[in-house]
């Protein structure tokens, strides 16, 4: 079923089709975001985003590993974002998944409509904007979201890539657990990662004739525990760091990792999920693949008891089932960290 919007034609067009309309020189007002006057953007130069060498995190040398865990903890606390190098996922697999996504978006509008979901928890869901049925301003973005775990779904690809990425994510989460002073399998066990949700979200950002007026993906934090992202070497991602927007250009063949809202909850706010957004440009098609890794859908997430110390550090978030959080976040209008705010406890 096509999403409905009061001022949209019955069938919502993709941004791809809009961007390809002959002679398009300005964008429809529905895609115009208010200008952020003090939105100065910095490039990632002075203080650069941390890098995690995955081979050190998995090193048999205990000194090397504990140093990597320590650095991971620092990256989570300082930035909430880091690049992951030497992860062992083949470059050809990374490229293939980007190409498969490009091919999907090149299907006809009619063919793609066959993948429109009816519910935010449908395992395969094609769409445009973030949640076109409630968004007041539309994002310059088309997407395809596919659940990869606990059940694997795919329009046409084998699960090799997703399995490899999942192993990387699980290993990083083991390090995150340890860096918080918890048992290394705390997250895995408590949140039942054996049945954890893993989504593959392919984002398409077509060239935009007025990129300064549009937004690919407005400021948000991610649900779940850890997101791993790759892209087709075209920049656009910006991360909020110390109150400023910083453009991130990932090292080729690395993953860009960020911690999600559920690590913020589990760590009782020690590690914060970080606002990020995707801007668009007027030259190149940008494709990114974001892979959020979350708890099992029926797992209840709350601050780890060990990180909550009586009156000095009381639990700052309510316990909530991951599925309920996901439904709430995905069916609302995207608005910064407002979903996480709704489970925050005010003392
Ligand atoms: C996301 C996301 C950013 C990007 O899909 O959650 O933040 O660069 N994407 O596409
Ligand atoms: Ni995101």
Tab-separated table of C-alpha atoms and ligand atoms in Angstrom:
chain	number	residue	atom	x	y	z
A	1	UNK	CA	0.000	0.000	0.000
A	2	UNK	CA	1.408	3.402	-0.900
A	3	UNK	CA	1.940	5.761	2.002
A	4	UNK	CA	-0.463	8.668	2.027
A	5	UNK	CA	0.336	12.282	2.576
A	6	UNK	CA	-2.221	15.104	2.455
A	7	UNK	CA	-0.487	17.011	-0.336
A	8	UNK	CA	1.042	14.112	-2.227
A	9	UNK	CA	-0.326	12.265	-5.185
A	10	UNK	CA	-1.930	8.994	-4.176
A	11	UNK	CA	1.167	7.018	-5.088
A	12	UNK	CA	4.269	8.495	-3.569
A	13	UNK	CA	7.049	8.976	-6.110
A	14	UNK	CA	10.589	8.041	-5.299
A	15	UNK	CA	13.242	10.737	-5.006
A	16	UNK	CA	15.072	8.861	-7.752
A	17	UNK	CA	12.178	9.427	-10.181
A	18	UNK	CA	11.851	13.036	-9.051
A	19	UNK	CA	15.594	13.701	-9.462
A	20	UNK	CA	15.468	12.229	-12.946
A	21	UNK	CA	12.529	14.357	-14.115
A	22	UNK	CA	13.737	16.238	-17.203
A	23	UNK	CA	14.818	19.824	-16.550
A	24	UNK	CA	14.396	19.712	-12.771
A	25	UNK	CA	16.150	22.834	-11.508
A	26	UNK	CA	14.433	23.439	-8.185
A	27	UNK	CA	12.981	21.097	-5.593
A	28	UNK	CA	9.314	20.908	-4.597
A	29	UNK	CA	8.571	22.835	-1.388
A	30	UNK	CA	7.715	19.566	0.375
A	31	UNK	CA	11.444	18.772	0.318
A	32	UNK	CA	12.606	22.142	1.634
A	33	UNK	CA	14.085	22.055	5.116
A	34	UNK	CA	14.263	25.208	7.239
A	35	UNK	CA	17.745	26.714	7.071
A	36	UNK	CA	19.831	26.153	10.142
A	37	UNK	CA	21.566	29.488	10.398
A	38	UNK	CA	24.230	28.511	12.908
A	39	UNK	CA	24.857	25.168	11.252
A	40	UNK	CA	28.532	25.604	10.607
A	41	UNK	CA	30.071	22.383	9.320
A	42	UNK	CA	33.623	21.355	10.018
A	43	UNK	CA	35.656	18.863	8.119
A	44	UNK	CA	37.215	16.001	9.933
A	45	UNK	CA	40.712	17.474	10.249
A	46	UNK	CA	41.763	18.987	13.590
A	47	UNK	CA	40.504	16.284	15.875
A	48	UNK	CA	39.815	13.232	13.828
A	49	UNK	CA	37.331	10.473	14.431
A	50	UNK	CA	38.905	7.462	16.219
A	51	UNK	CA	39.873	4.276	14.410
A	52	UNK	CA	39.516	0.804	15.846
A	53	UNK	CA	41.917	-1.776	14.474
A	54	UNK	CA	39.697	-4.859	14.586
A	55	UNK	CA	42.672	-7.224	14.313
A	56	UNK	CA	43.944	-5.892	17.661
A	57	UNK	CA	40.524	-6.300	19.283
A	58	UNK	CA	40.587	-9.973	18.292
A	59	UNK	CA	44.304	-10.445	19.014
A	60	UNK	CA	45.360	-13.541	21.012
A	61	UNK	CA	47.884	-11.280	22.770
A	62	UNK	CA	46.008	-10.232	25.922
A	63	UNK	CA	47.923	-6.967	26.348
A	64	UNK	CA	47.208	-5.970	22.796
A	65	UNK	CA	43.544	-6.882	23.190
A	66	UNK	CA	43.029	-5.021	26.464
A	67	UNK	CA	44.627	-1.930	24.981
A	68	UNK	CA	42.194	-2.173	22.041
A	69	UNK	CA	39.258	-2.574	24.456
A	70	UNK	CA	40.402	0.512	26.334
A	71	UNK	CA	40.629	2.513	23.118
A	72	UNK	CA	37.209	1.270	22.069
A	73	UNK	CA	35.752	2.488	25.374
A	74	UNK	CA	37.374	5.878	24.881
A	75	UNK	CA	35.998	6.102	21.324
A	76	UNK	CA	32.488	5.278	22.604
A	77	UNK	CA	32.741	7.927	25.278
A	78	UNK	CA	34.390	10.703	23.259
A	79	UNK	CA	32.718	10.337	19.893
A	80	UNK	CA	30.171	7.489	19.850
A	81	UNK	CA	31.483	6.996	16.297
A	82	UNK	CA	34.610	5.246	15.030
A	83	UNK	CA	36.038	3.654	11.921
A	84	UNK	CA	36.763	-0.051	11.945
A	85	UNK	CA	39.757	-1.246	9.922
A	86	UNK	CA	41.249	-4.730	9.388
A	87	UNK	CA	37.838	-6.306	9.942
A	88	UNK	CA	38.399	-9.177	7.514
A	89	UNK	CA	35.230	-8.657	5.452
A	90	UNK	CA	36.280	-8.943	1.821
A	91	UNK	CA	36.224	-5.762	-0.226
A	92	UNK	CA	34.471	-7.637	-3.051
A	93	UNK	CA	31.562	-8.488	-0.708
A	94	UNK	CA	31.263	-4.870	0.373
A	95	UNK	CA	31.231	-3.678	-3.226
A	96	UNK	CA	28.768	-6.373	-4.276
A	97	UNK	CA	26.210	-5.316	-1.675
A	98	UNK	CA	26.420	-1.694	-2.805
A	99	UNK	CA	25.987	-2.765	-6.433
A	100	UNK	CA	23.055	-5.034	-5.540
A	101	UNK	CA	21.421	-2.073	-3.808
A	102	UNK	CA	22.025	0.151	-6.826
A	103	UNK	CA	20.388	-2.490	-9.032
A	104	UNK	CA	17.395	-2.646	-6.741
A	105	UNK	CA	16.839	1.107	-6.929
A	106	UNK	CA	17.099	0.874	-10.718
A	107	UNK	CA	14.038	-1.385	-10.922
A	108	UNK	CA	10.943	0.328	-12.286
A	109	UNK	CA	8.765	2.292	-9.886
A	110	UNK	CA	6.107	-0.379	-10.283
A	111	UNK	CA	8.516	-3.204	-9.446
A	112	UNK	CA	9.851	-1.400	-6.392
A	113	UNK	CA	6.322	-0.710	-5.156
A	114	UNK	CA	5.934	-4.463	-4.846
A	115	UNK	CA	8.332	-4.212	-1.869
A	116	UNK	CA	6.496	-1.478	0.020
A	117	UNK	CA	5.739	-2.790	3.488
A	118	UNK	CA	2.486	-2.278	5.319
A	119	UNK	CA	3.966	-2.183	8.804
A	120	UNK	CA	7.239	-0.840	10.218
A	121	UNK	CA	8.201	-4.345	11.348
A	122	UNK	CA	7.703	-5.954	7.927
A	123	UNK	CA	10.985	-7.717	7.115
A	124	UNK	CA	11.333	-6.163	3.656
A	125	UNK	CA	10.335	-2.559	3.277
A	126	UNK	CA	10.979	-0.171	0.390
A	127	UNK	CA	10.071	3.480	0.723
A	128	UNK	CA	11.047	7.086	0.458
A	129	UNK	CA	11.851	9.777	3.049
A	130	UNK	CA	11.883	8.370	6.628
A	131	UNK	CA	8.249	7.724	7.335
A	132	UNK	CA	6.424	9.337	4.432
A	133	UNK	CA	3.003	8.937	6.045
A	134	UNK	CA	3.889	11.282	8.921
A	135	UNK	CA	6.906	13.318	7.726
A	136	UNK	CA	6.004	17.004	7.358
A	137	UNK	CA	9.036	17.626	5.161
A	138	UNK	CA	10.237	14.824	2.926
A	139	UNK	CA	13.851	13.644	2.956
A	140	UNK	CA	15.864	13.429	-0.272
A	141	UNK	CA	16.244	9.690	0.183
A	142	UNK	CA	14.817	6.378	-0.982
A	143	UNK	CA	15.455	3.265	1.068
A	144	UNK	CA	15.188	-0.483	1.226
A	145	UNK	CA	15.235	-2.113	4.655
A	146	UNK	CA	15.680	-5.848	4.960
A	147	UNK	CA	15.814	-7.912	8.145
A	148	UNK	CA	18.896	-10.190	8.101
A	149	UNK	CA	18.539	-11.863	11.498
A	150	UNK	CA	17.068	-13.801	13.359
A	151	UNK	CA	15.477	-14.752	10.018
A	152	UNK	CA	17.346	-13.962	6.854
A	153	UNK	CA	15.406	-12.172	4.117
A	154	UNK	CA	16.591	-10.997	0.747
A	155	UNK	CA	15.117	-10.093	-2.609
A	156	UNK	CA	18.026	-11.983	-4.247
A	157	UNK	CA	21.334	-12.212	-2.338
A	158	UNK	CA	22.963	-14.953	-0.250
A	159	UNK	CA	23.577	-14.223	3.457
A	160	UNK	CA	27.420	-14.354	3.406
A	161	UNK	CA	27.971	-10.609	3.719
A	162	UNK	CA	25.451	-10.151	6.532
A	163	UNK	CA	26.893	-13.081	8.487
A	164	UNK	CA	30.399	-11.653	8.298
A	165	UNK	CA	29.226	-8.191	9.331
A	166	UNK	CA	27.301	-9.741	12.199
A	167	UNK	CA	30.472	-11.411	13.504
A	168	UNK	CA	32.300	-8.079	13.425
A	169	UNK	CA	29.430	-6.376	15.285
A	170	UNK	CA	29.256	-9.123	17.925
A	171	UNK	CA	32.985	-8.929	18.545
A	172	UNK	CA	32.825	-5.133	18.939
A	173	UNK	CA	29.882	-5.521	21.347
A	174	UNK	CA	31.954	-7.991	23.373
A	175	UNK	CA	34.636	-5.288	23.614
A	176	UNK	CA	32.015	-2.673	24.522
A	177	UNK	CA	30.743	-4.910	27.360
A	178	UNK	CA	34.241	-5.340	28.684
A	179	UNK	CA	35.101	-1.661	28.372
A	180	UNK	CA	32.091	-0.909	30.598
A	181	UNK	CA	33.502	-3.222	33.265
A	182	UNK	CA	30.883	-5.903	32.554
A	183	UNK	CA	31.407	-9.574	31.682
A	184	UNK	CA	32.481	-9.759	28.050
A	185	UNK	CA	29.311	-11.725	27.179
A	186	UNK	CA	26.968	-9.479	29.214
A	187	UNK	CA	25.308	-7.814	26.199
A	188	UNK	CA	25.165	-11.063	24.258
A	189	UNK	CA	23.471	-12.948	27.092
A	190	UNK	CA	21.212	-10.292	28.600
A	191	UNK	CA	19.857	-9.083	25.284
A	192	UNK	CA	19.775	-12.499	23.651
A	193	UNK	CA	21.920	-11.610	20.640
A	194	UNK	CA	21.555	-15.144	19.397
A	195	UNK	CA	18.140	-13.949	18.246
A	196	UNK	CA	19.203	-10.326	17.828
A	197	UNK	CA	17.694	-8.167	15.115
A	198	UNK	CA	20.015	-7.188	12.297
A	199	UNK	CA	18.717	-4.913	9.575
A	200	UNK	CA	20.306	-3.977	6.286
A	201	UNK	CA	19.134	-0.508	5.308
A	202	UNK	CA	20.199	0.626	1.851
A	203	UNK	CA	19.930	4.380	1.375
A	204	UNK	CA	19.857	6.051	-2.028
A	205	UNK	CA	20.579	9.780	-2.202
A	206	UNK	CA	20.177	10.949	-5.825
A	207	UNK	CA	21.835	14.197	-6.955
A	208	UNK	CA	19.743	17.184	-5.884
A	209	UNK	CA	19.537	20.479	-7.819
A	210	UNK	CA	19.343	22.482	-4.561
A	211	UNK	CA	21.329	20.450	-2.043
A	212	UNK	CA	21.517	23.287	0.487
A	213	UNK	CA	17.709	23.287	0.825
A	214	UNK	CA	17.198	19.530	1.063
A	215	UNK	CA	18.255	16.943	3.607
A	216	UNK	CA	19.039	13.291	2.860
A	217	UNK	CA	18.528	12.011	6.376
A	218	UNK	CA	17.856	14.576	9.123
A	219	UNK	CA	19.580	14.487	12.511
A	220	UNK	CA	18.837	11.305	14.443
A	221	UNK	CA	20.409	8.655	16.603
A	222	UNK	CA	20.074	4.966	15.718
A	223	UNK	CA	17.961	2.413	17.559
A	224	UNK	CA	19.706	-0.770	18.611
A	225	UNK	CA	23.182	-1.379	19.918
A	226	UNK	CA	25.671	-0.825	17.132
A	227	UNK	CA	25.342	0.327	13.520
A	228	UNK	CA	27.960	-0.501	10.892
A	229	UNK	CA	27.835	1.606	7.748
A	230	UNK	CA	29.519	1.472	4.357
A	231	UNK	CA	29.124	3.818	1.397
A	232	UNK	CA	30.094	4.214	-2.260
A	233	UNK	CA	32.955	6.659	-1.502
A	234	UNK	CA	30.675	9.673	-1.908
A	235	UNK	CA	30.635	11.832	1.219
A	236	UNK	CA	27.545	13.179	2.952
A	237	UNK	CA	27.540	11.846	6.486
A	238	UNK	CA	27.922	14.380	9.281
A	239	UNK	CA	28.286	13.643	12.955
A	240	UNK	CA	27.594	15.908	15.899
A	241	UNK	CA	30.714	16.256	18.014
A	242	UNK	CA	31.049	18.777	20.863
A	243	UNK	CA	28.056	20.680	19.517
A	244	UNK	CA	29.411	20.974	15.957
A	245	UNK	CA	28.634	19.093	12.770
A	246	UNK	CA	31.682	17.258	11.475
A	247	UNK	CA	31.806	15.736	7.962
A	248	UNK	CA	33.100	12.212	7.976
A	249	UNK	CA	34.984	10.647	5.094
A	250	UNK	CA	35.495	7.016	5.956
A	251	UNK	CA	38.752	5.277	5.028
A	252	UNK	CA	38.028	3.065	1.975
A	253	UNK	CA	37.038	-0.492	2.924
A	254	UNK	CA	36.457	0.401	6.554
A	255	UNK	CA	33.173	0.268	8.425
A	256	UNK	CA	31.902	3.345	10.128
A	257	UNK	CA	30.543	2.230	13.496
A	258	UNK	CA	28.289	4.096	15.878
A	259	UNK	CA	26.683	3.157	19.126
A	260	UNK	CA	22.897	3.157	19.248
A	261	UNK	CA	20.260	4.199	21.765
A	262	UNK	CA	20.226	0.799	23.459
A	263	UNK	CA	23.892	1.024	24.437
A	264	UNK	CA	23.110	4.420	25.920
A	265	UNK	CA	20.312	2.796	27.952
A	266	UNK	CA	22.354	-0.272	28.932
A	267	UNK	CA	25.362	1.840	29.968
A	268	UNK	CA	23.054	4.169	31.912
A	269	UNK	CA	24.218	7.097	29.801
A	270	UNK	CA	27.958	6.468	30.058
A	271	UNK	CA	28.109	5.919	26.297
A	272	UNK	CA	25.762	8.225	24.419
A	273	UNK	CA	24.198	7.548	21.048
A	274	UNK	CA	25.231	10.424	18.819
A	275	UNK	CA	23.225	12.604	16.442
A	276	UNK	CA	24.174	12.223	12.808
A	277	UNK	CA	22.641	13.166	9.464
A	278	UNK	CA	23.224	12.765	5.736
A	279	UNK	CA	23.388	15.787	3.442
A	280	UNK	CA	23.053	15.582	-0.337
A	281	UNK	CA	24.985	16.998	-3.285
A	282	UNK	CA	24.201	18.068	-6.846
A	283	UNK	CA	26.623	15.778	-8.719
A	284	UNK	CA	26.789	12.181	-7.576
A	285	UNK	CA	24.463	9.415	-6.566
A	286	UNK	CA	25.332	8.420	-3.011
A	287	UNK	CA	24.522	4.955	-1.724
A	288	UNK	CA	25.066	3.963	1.873
A	289	UNK	CA	24.305	0.713	3.614
A	290	UNK	CA	23.554	1.062	7.322
A	291	UNK	CA	23.402	-2.147	9.311
A	292	UNK	CA	21.952	-1.701	12.778
A	293	UNK	CA	22.473	-4.612	15.190
A	294	UNK	CA	20.006	-4.769	18.024
A	295	UNK	CA	18.807	-6.984	20.869
A	296	UNK	CA	16.282	-9.765	20.265
A	297	UNK	CA	12.900	-8.140	19.545
A	298	UNK	CA	11.396	-9.437	22.796
A	299	UNK	CA	14.411	-8.507	24.961
A	300	UNK	CA	13.788	-5.878	27.609
A	301	UNK	CA	16.576	-3.315	27.778
A	302	UNK	CA	17.420	-1.474	30.963
A	303	UNK	CA	20.567	-0.015	32.554
A	304	UNK	CA	22.994	-2.782	33.662
A	305	UNK	CA	22.610	-3.176	37.458
A	306	UNK	CA	26.384	-3.055	37.844
A	307	UNK	CA	26.460	0.423	36.324
A	308	UNK	CA	23.767	1.761	38.606
A	309	UNK	CA	25.044	2.688	42.029
A	310	UNK	CA	22.387	3.629	44.553
A	311	UNK	CA	21.754	7.332	44.854
A	312	UNK	CA	24.922	8.509	43.207
A	313	UNK	CA	24.028	7.022	39.852
A	314	UNK	CA	20.369	5.935	39.788
A	315	UNK	CA	18.892	4.337	36.637
A	316	UNK	CA	18.325	7.146	34.133
A	317	UNK	CA	16.152	5.146	31.699
A	318	UNK	CA	13.039	3.038	32.019
A	319	UNK	CA	13.166	-0.608	31.010
A	320	UNK	CA	11.517	-1.113	27.635
A	321	UNK	CA	11.075	-3.979	25.236
A	322	UNK	CA	13.219	-3.457	22.122
A	323	UNK	CA	10.285	-4.253	19.839
A	324	UNK	CA	8.147	-1.533	21.426
A	325	UNK	CA	10.961	0.979	21.115
A	326	UNK	CA	11.570	0.075	17.477
A	327	UNK	CA	7.897	0.378	16.603
A	328	UNK	CA	7.688	3.733	18.331
A	329	UNK	CA	10.823	5.100	16.648
A	330	UNK	CA	10.005	3.823	13.159
A	331	UNK	CA	6.401	4.980	13.148
A	332	UNK	CA	7.077	8.478	14.471
A	333	UNK	CA	8.399	11.536	12.745
A	334	UNK	CA	12.167	11.592	12.935
A	335	UNK	CA	13.184	14.164	15.513
A	336	UNK	CA	16.707	13.974	16.890
A	337	UNK	CA	16.820	11.807	20.017
A	338	UNK	CA	13.172	12.333	20.968
A	339	UNK	CA	12.436	8.599	21.099
A	340	UNK	CA	15.218	8.007	23.609
A	341	UNK	CA	14.034	11.032	25.595
A	342	UNK	CA	10.689	9.281	26.011
A	343	UNK	CA	12.280	6.473	28.049
A	344	UNK	CA	14.481	8.800	30.062
A	345	UNK	CA	13.622	9.152	33.728
A	346	UNK	CA	13.677	12.605	35.182
A	347	UNK	CA	14.625	12.677	38.818
B	1	LIG	C1	21.040	5.556	8.854
B	1	LIG	C2	21.980	6.648	8.629
B	1	LIG	C3	23.468	7.845	7.199
B	1	LIG	C4	24.001	7.795	5.827
B	1	LIG	O1	20.683	4.862	7.877
B	1	LIG	O2	20.637	5.362	10.021
B	1	LIG	O3	22.302	7.346	9.556
B	1	LIG	O4	25.115	8.292	5.654
B	1	LIG	N1	22.479	6.843	7.418
B	1	LIG	O5	23.334	7.298	4.932
B	2	LIG	NI1	21.611	6.574	11.403
